[in-house]
Amino acid sequence: MSTIPNEADFDAIVVGGSYAGLSAALQLARARRRVLVVDTGQRRNRFAHHSHGFLTQDGAEAAAIAALGRTQLQAYPTVSWREGGATHAAAGEEGFEVTLVDGARVSGRRLVLATGVVDELPPVEGLAERWGRTVFHCPYCHGYELDEGEIGVVASSELAMHHALLLPDWGRVTLFLNGAFEPDAAQLAALASRGVTLERTLVARIAGHADVVLHDGRTLPMAGLFVMPQMRMASPLAQQLGCAMETGHAGAFVRTDAMQASSVPGVFCCGDMARAAGNVAFAVAAGTMAGAAAHRSLIAELNA
Ligand code: FAD
Ligand code: MG
């Protein structure tokens, strides 16, 4: 195999072809660079039909935003696309070597990781089936559509305080403590000042639209529920490469600088995998920066 950097298969390989990865690849494509996108098509928001809060696309189908992005990207002749997972990435003589799920190996001078995160929901029966439809984590994404109705916050830790204090701007809030924590005096005062109702009876399950069935037999119908999932990396590539991580409130994410560069030279990370809490607009912005920064880093004189 050649050791001349220019003889890598691609100038850049982008792993993850959703909002962040598409945006990164678009910058590289517009610089007429050879870019490969590898994607398994498992967007984090695939459980929700509509996406909110992204300028000009407010209320659009989440899948349609990604599909239009992909169509526009693939119109560039230097873009290649591979369906399927990247299972391994390592630094090599020509930059990076990425192993695909079918065993194929591709090389790129730069690597952009945009593989997102996976949400692990609290183990309450009935939450997972309703995730993205009547069970949410982001008030800005889905709060408005609850029409100022009854909103339940199902606690799995003290982090539920954040939701419980924020959400009264979107409706009448009941905090289901569910044995996860007991608010102290200051927290009780804060909850009272926001008009939050406290429910200490354990949650048995979620039924119907978003009905909270309690262990004492009562059922409290809600317009929507909020939970705080644990987030974990959707792929092991960043850890395989040795990218430094940071600890967020709900899971680890990759540390990057203002150019989306990770601690490993030549590896740029963007989107949900590289911030404490993400959304589509942040993913697009970070992907744009990662793509431009990866391109810039290919030009040796700029790095001198
Ligand atoms: P993702 O969109 O998660 O994409 C990651 C991509 O990488 C996927 O296509 C995946 O298949 C691929 N991938 C992962 N591992 C590999 C691998 N090893 N090899 C190849 N490909 C791989 N945000 C909003 O702005 N508005 C909303 O209304 C909104 N609603 C949401 C509703 C729900 C239920 C959830 C969970 C999230 C919502 N979000 C919303 C947040 C939004 O989904 C994320 O911020 C956004 O998807 C992050 O984009 P991303 O490109 O970083 O990651
Ligand atoms: Mg992406």
JSON list of N, CA and C in Angstrom, two decimals, residues 180-224:
[
{"chain": "A", "resi": 180, "resn": "ALA", "atom": "N", "xyz": [-37.31, 8.25, 42.58]},
{"chain": "A", "resi": 180, "resn": "ALA", "atom": "CA", "xyz": [-35.98, 8.55, 42.05]},
{"chain": "A", "resi": 180, "resn": "ALA", "atom": "C", "xyz": [-35.19, 9.48, 42.95]},
{"chain": "A", "resi": 181, "resn": "PHE", "atom": "N", "xyz": [-35.87, 10.44, 43.57]},
{"chain": "A", "resi": 181, "resn": "PHE", "atom": "CA", "xyz": [-35.20, 11.36, 44.51]},
{"chain": "A", "resi": 181, "resn": "PHE", "atom": "C", "xyz": [-36.28, 12.04, 45.34]},
{"chain": "A", "resi": 182, "resn": "GLU", "atom": "N", "xyz": [-35.86, 12.69, 46.39]},
{"chain": "A", "resi": 182, "resn": "GLU", "atom": "CA", "xyz": [-36.81, 13.45, 47.22]},
{"chain": "A", "resi": 182, "resn": "GLU", "atom": "C", "xyz": [-36.32, 14.90, 47.24]},
{"chain": "A", "resi": 183, "resn": "PRO", "atom": "N", "xyz": [-37.13, 15.83, 46.73]},
{"chain": "A", "resi": 183, "resn": "PRO", "atom": "CA", "xyz": [-36.69, 17.23, 46.70]},
{"chain": "A", "resi": 183, "resn": "PRO", "atom": "C", "xyz": [-36.41, 17.75, 48.11]},
{"chain": "A", "resi": 184, "resn": "ASP", "atom": "N", "xyz": [-35.35, 18.57, 48.24]},
{"chain": "A", "resi": 184, "resn": "ASP", "atom": "CA", "xyz": [-35.07, 19.21, 49.53]},
{"chain": "A", "resi": 184, "resn": "ASP", "atom": "C", "xyz": [-35.95, 20.46, 49.66]},
{"chain": "A", "resi": 185, "resn": "ALA", "atom": "N", "xyz": [-35.79, 21.18, 50.75]},
{"chain": "A", "resi": 185, "resn": "ALA", "atom": "CA", "xyz": [-36.68, 22.31, 51.03]},
{"chain": "A", "resi": 185, "resn": "ALA", "atom": "C", "xyz": [-36.60, 23.37, 49.93]},
{"chain": "A", "resi": 186, "resn": "ALA", "atom": "N", "xyz": [-35.38, 23.65, 49.48]},
{"chain": "A", "resi": 186, "resn": "ALA", "atom": "CA", "xyz": [-35.21, 24.68, 48.44]},
{"chain": "A", "resi": 186, "resn": "ALA", "atom": "C", "xyz": [-35.86, 24.23, 47.13]},
{"chain": "A", "resi": 187, "resn": "GLN", "atom": "N", "xyz": [-35.70, 22.95, 46.82]},
{"chain": "A", "resi": 187, "resn": "GLN", "atom": "CA", "xyz": [-36.31, 22.43, 45.59]},
{"chain": "A", "resi": 187, "resn": "GLN", "atom": "C", "xyz": [-37.83, 22.45, 45.68]},
{"chain": "A", "resi": 188, "resn": "LEU", "atom": "N", "xyz": [-38.36, 22.10, 46.86]},
{"chain": "A", "resi": 188, "resn": "LEU", "atom": "CA", "xyz": [-39.82, 22.13, 47.04]},
{"chain": "A", "resi": 188, "resn": "LEU", "atom": "C", "xyz": [-40.35, 23.54, 46.86]},
{"chain": "A", "resi": 189, "resn": "ALA", "atom": "N", "xyz": [-39.61, 24.53, 47.39]},
{"chain": "A", "resi": 189, "resn": "ALA", "atom": "CA", "xyz": [-40.04, 25.92, 47.25]},
{"chain": "A", "resi": 189, "resn": "ALA", "atom": "C", "xyz": [-40.01, 26.34, 45.78]},
{"chain": "A", "resi": 190, "resn": "ALA", "atom": "N", "xyz": [-38.97, 25.92, 45.07]},
{"chain": "A", "resi": 190, "resn": "ALA", "atom": "CA", "xyz": [-38.85, 26.28, 43.65]},
{"chain": "A", "resi": 190, "resn": "ALA", "atom": "C", "xyz": [-39.99, 25.65, 42.85]},
{"chain": "A", "resi": 191, "resn": "LEU", "atom": "N", "xyz": [-40.30, 24.39, 43.14]},
{"chain": "A", "resi": 191, "resn": "LEU", "atom": "CA", "xyz": [-41.39, 23.70, 42.44]},
{"chain": "A", "resi": 191, "resn": "LEU", "atom": "C", "xyz": [-42.72, 24.40, 42.73]},
{"chain": "A", "resi": 192, "resn": "ALA", "atom": "N", "xyz": [-42.92, 24.78, 43.99]},
{"chain": "A", "resi": 192, "resn": "ALA", "atom": "CA", "xyz": [-44.17, 25.45, 44.36]},
{"chain": "A", "resi": 192, "resn": "ALA", "atom": "C", "xyz": [-44.29, 26.79, 43.64]},
{"chain": "A", "resi": 193, "resn": "SER", "atom": "N", "xyz": [-43.17, 27.52, 43.53]},
{"chain": "A", "resi": 193, "resn": "SER", "atom": "CA", "xyz": [-43.22, 28.84, 42.89]},
{"chain": "A", "resi": 193, "resn": "SER", "atom": "C", "xyz": [-43.55, 28.72, 41.40]},
{"chain": "A", "resi": 194, "resn": "ARG", "atom": "N", "xyz": [-43.29, 27.56, 40.83]},
{"chain": "A", "resi": 194, "resn": "ARG", "atom": "CA", "xyz": [-43.62, 27.34, 39.41]},
{"chain": "A", "resi": 194, "resn": "ARG", "atom": "C", "xyz": [-44.96, 26.61, 39.25]},
{"chain": "A", "resi": 195, "resn": "GLY", "atom": "N", "xyz": [-45.64, 26.36, 40.38]},
{"chain": "A", "resi": 195, "resn": "GLY", "atom": "CA", "xyz": [-46.98, 25.75, 40.31]},
{"chain": "A", "resi": 195, "resn": "GLY", "atom": "C", "xyz": [-46.96, 24.27, 39.96]},
{"chain": "A", "resi": 196, "resn": "VAL", "atom": "N", "xyz": [-45.85, 23.58, 40.24]},
{"chain": "A", "resi": 196, "resn": "VAL", "atom": "CA", "xyz": [-45.72, 22.17, 39.87]},
{"chain": "A", "resi": 196, "resn": "VAL", "atom": "C", "xyz": [-46.41, 21.29, 40.92]},
{"chain": "A", "resi": 197, "resn": "THR", "atom": "N", "xyz": [-47.23, 20.34, 40.48]},
{"chain": "A", "resi": 197, "resn": "THR", "atom": "CA", "xyz": [-47.86, 19.37, 41.36]},
{"chain": "A", "resi": 197, "resn": "THR", "atom": "C", "xyz": [-46.91, 18.19, 41.56]},
{"chain": "A", "resi": 198, "resn": "LEU", "atom": "N", "xyz": [-46.78, 17.74, 42.82]},
{"chain": "A", "resi": 198, "resn": "LEU", "atom": "CA", "xyz": [-45.89, 16.60, 43.11]},
{"chain": "A", "resi": 198, "resn": "LEU", "atom": "C", "xyz": [-46.71, 15.33, 43.29]},
{"chain": "A", "resi": 199, "resn": "GLU", "atom": "N", "xyz": [-46.23, 14.24, 42.70]},
{"chain": "A", "resi": 199, "resn": "GLU", "atom": "CA", "xyz": [-46.88, 12.94, 42.89]},
{"chain": "A", "resi": 199, "resn": "GLU", "atom": "C", "xyz": [-45.81, 11.95, 43.35]},
{"chain": "A", "resi": 200, "resn": "ARG", "atom": "N", "xyz": [-46.00, 11.39, 44.55]},
{"chain": "A", "resi": 200, "resn": "ARG", "atom": "CA", "xyz": [-44.99, 10.49, 45.11]},
{"chain": "A", "resi": 200, "resn": "ARG", "atom": "C", "xyz": [-45.31, 9.01, 44.90]},
{"chain": "A", "resi": 201, "resn": "THR", "atom": "N", "xyz": [-46.57, 8.71, 44.56]},
{"chain": "A", "resi": 201, "resn": "THR", "atom": "CA", "xyz": [-46.92, 7.31, 44.33]},
{"chain": "A", "resi": 201, "resn": "THR", "atom": "C", "xyz": [-46.15, 6.78, 43.13]},
{"chain": "A", "resi": 202, "resn": "LEU", "atom": "N", "xyz": [-45.63, 5.56, 43.24]},
{"chain": "A", "resi": 202, "resn": "LEU", "atom": "CA", "xyz": [-44.83, 4.99, 42.16]},
{"chain": "A", "resi": 202, "resn": "LEU", "atom": "C", "xyz": [-45.65, 4.80, 40.90]},
{"chain": "A", "resi": 203, "resn": "VAL", "atom": "N", "xyz": [-44.99, 4.95, 39.76]},
{"chain": "A", "resi": 203, "resn": "VAL", "atom": "CA", "xyz": [-45.63, 4.75, 38.46]},
{"chain": "A", "resi": 203, "resn": "VAL", "atom": "C", "xyz": [-45.61, 3.26, 38.13]},
{"chain": "A", "resi": 204, "resn": "ALA", "atom": "N", "xyz": [-46.78, 2.72, 37.80]},
{"chain": "A", "resi": 204, "resn": "ALA", "atom": "CA", "xyz": [-46.85, 1.30, 37.41]},
{"chain": "A", "resi": 204, "resn": "ALA", "atom": "C", "xyz": [-46.52, 1.14, 35.92]},
{"chain": "A", "resi": 205, "resn": "ARG", "atom": "N", "xyz": [-47.16, 1.97, 35.10]},
{"chain": "A", "resi": 205, "resn": "ARG", "atom": "CA", "xyz": [-46.90, 1.91, 33.65]},
{"chain": "A", "resi": 205, "resn": "ARG", "atom": "C", "xyz": [-47.55, 3.11, 32.96]},
{"chain": "A", "resi": 206, "resn": "ILE", "atom": "N", "xyz": [-47.21, 3.27, 31.69]},
{"chain": "A", "resi": 206, "resn": "ILE", "atom": "CA", "xyz": [-47.84, 4.28, 30.86]},
{"chain": "A", "resi": 206, "resn": "ILE", "atom": "C", "xyz": [-48.78, 3.56, 29.90]},
{"chain": "A", "resi": 207, "resn": "ALA", "atom": "N", "xyz": [-49.98, 4.09, 29.75]},
{"chain": "A", "resi": 207, "resn": "ALA", "atom": "CA", "xyz": [-50.98, 3.45, 28.89]},
{"chain": "A", "resi": 207, "resn": "ALA", "atom": "C", "xyz": [-51.62, 4.52, 28.00]},
{"chain": "A", "resi": 208, "resn": "GLY", "atom": "N", "xyz": [-52.44, 4.07, 27.05]},
{"chain": "A", "resi": 208, "resn": "GLY", "atom": "CA", "xyz": [-53.21, 4.99, 26.21]},
{"chain": "A", "resi": 208, "resn": "GLY", "atom": "C", "xyz": [-52.32, 6.02, 25.52]},
{"chain": "A", "resi": 209, "resn": "HIS", "atom": "N", "xyz": [-52.82, 7.26, 25.46]},
{"chain": "A", "resi": 209, "resn": "HIS", "atom": "CA", "xyz": [-52.08, 8.35, 24.81]},
{"chain": "A", "resi": 209, "resn": "HIS", "atom": "C", "xyz": [-50.81, 8.66, 25.59]},
{"chain": "A", "resi": 210, "resn": "ALA", "atom": "N", "xyz": [-50.99, 9.07, 26.83]},
{"chain": "A", "resi": 210, "resn": "ALA", "atom": "CA", "xyz": [-49.86, 9.30, 27.73]},
{"chain": "A", "resi": 210, "resn": "ALA", "atom": "C", "xyz": [-50.40, 9.26, 29.16]},
{"chain": "A", "resi": 211, "resn": "ASP", "atom": "N", "xyz": [-51.17, 8.21, 29.45]},
{"chain": "A", "resi": 211, "resn": "ASP", "atom": "CA", "xyz": [-51.83, 8.09, 30.75]},
{"chain": "A", "resi": 211, "resn": "ASP", "atom": "C", "xyz": [-50.86, 7.46, 31.75]},
{"chain": "A", "resi": 212, "resn": "VAL", "atom": "N", "xyz": [-50.70, 8.12, 32.89]},
{"chain": "A", "resi": 212, "resn": "VAL", "atom": "CA", "xyz": [-49.79, 7.59, 33.91]},
{"chain": "A", "resi": 212, "resn": "VAL", "atom": "C", "xyz": [-50.62, 6.75, 34.88]},
{"chain": "A", "resi": 213, "resn": "VAL", "atom": "N", "xyz": [-50.38, 5.44, 34.86]},
{"chain": "A", "resi": 213, "resn": "VAL", "atom": "CA", "xyz": [-51.09, 4.52, 35.76]},
{"chain": "A", "resi": 213, "resn": "VAL", "atom": "C", "xyz": [-50.22, 4.34, 37.00]},
{"chain": "A", "resi": 214, "resn": "LEU", "atom": "N", "xyz": [-50.78, 4.71, 38.17]},
{"chain": "A", "resi": 214, "resn": "LEU", "atom": "CA", "xyz": [-50.02, 4.65, 39.42]},
{"chain": "A", "resi": 214, "resn": "LEU", "atom": "C", "xyz": [-50.25, 3.33, 40.14]},
{"chain": "A", "resi": 215, "resn": "HIS", "atom": "N", "xyz": [-49.34, 3.02, 41.08]},
{"chain": "A", "resi": 215, "resn": "HIS", "atom": "CA", "xyz": [-49.43, 1.76, 41.80]},
{"chain": "A", "resi": 215, "resn": "HIS", "atom": "C", "xyz": [-50.67, 1.65, 42.69]},
{"chain": "A", "resi": 216, "resn": "ASP", "atom": "N", "xyz": [-51.24, 2.80, 43.06]},
{"chain": "A", "resi": 216, "resn": "ASP", "atom": "CA", "xyz": [-52.46, 2.74, 43.88]},
{"chain": "A", "resi": 216, "resn": "ASP", "atom": "C", "xyz": [-53.72, 2.64, 43.02]},
{"chain": "A", "resi": 217, "resn": "GLY", "atom": "N", "xyz": [-53.55, 2.46, 41.70]},
{"chain": "A", "resi": 217, "resn": "GLY", "atom": "CA", "xyz": [-54.71, 2.23, 40.84]},
{"chain": "A", "resi": 217, "resn": "GLY", "atom": "C", "xyz": [-55.21, 3.47, 40.13]},
{"chain": "A", "resi": 218, "resn": "ARG", "atom": "N", "xyz": [-54.75, 4.67, 40.56]},
{"chain": "A", "resi": 218, "resn": "ARG", "atom": "CA", "xyz": [-55.20, 5.89, 39.87]},
{"chain": "A", "resi": 218, "resn": "ARG", "atom": "C", "xyz": [-54.55, 5.99, 38.49]},
{"chain": "A", "resi": 219, "resn": "THR", "atom": "N", "xyz": [-55.27, 6.62, 37.56]},
{"chain": "A", "resi": 219, "resn": "THR", "atom": "CA", "xyz": [-54.72, 6.89, 36.23]},
{"chain": "A", "resi": 219, "resn": "THR", "atom": "C", "xyz": [-54.82, 8.39, 35.99]},
{"chain": "A", "resi": 220, "resn": "LEU", "atom": "N", "xyz": [-53.68, 9.01, 35.68]},
{"chain": "A", "resi": 220, "resn": "LEU", "atom": "CA", "xyz": [-53.67, 10.45, 35.41]},
{"chain": "A", "resi": 220, "resn": "LEU", "atom": "C", "xyz": [-53.36, 10.67, 33.92]},
{"chain": "A", "resi": 221, "resn": "PRO", "atom": "N", "xyz": [-54.37, 11.06, 33.13]},
{"chain": "A", "resi": 221, "resn": "PRO", "atom": "CA", "xyz": [-54.13, 11.28, 31.68]},
{"chain": "A", "resi": 221, "resn": "PRO", "atom": "C", "xyz": [-53.32, 12.56, 31.45]},
{"chain": "A", "resi": 222, "resn": "MET", "atom": "N", "xyz": [-52.32, 12.46, 30.61]},
{"chain": "A", "resi": 222, "resn": "MET", "atom": "CA", "xyz": [-51.45, 13.60, 30.30]},
{"chain": "A", "resi": 222, "resn": "MET", "atom": "C", "xyz": [-51.49, 13.85, 28.79]},
{"chain": "A", "resi": 223, "resn": "ALA", "atom": "N", "xyz": [-51.24, 15.11, 28.41]},
{"chain": "A", "resi": 223, "resn": "ALA", "atom": "CA", "xyz": [-51.08, 15.42, 26.98]},
{"chain": "A", "resi": 223, "resn": "ALA", "atom": "C", "xyz": [-49.74, 14.92, 26.47]},
{"chain": "A", "resi": 224, "resn": "GLY", "atom": "N", "xyz": [-48.75, 14.93, 27.35]},
{"chain": "A", "resi": 224, "resn": "GLY", "atom": "CA", "xyz": [-47.41, 14.44, 26.98]},
{"chain": "A", "resi": 224, "resn": "GLY", "atom": "C", "xyz": [-46.56, 14.24, 28.21]}
]
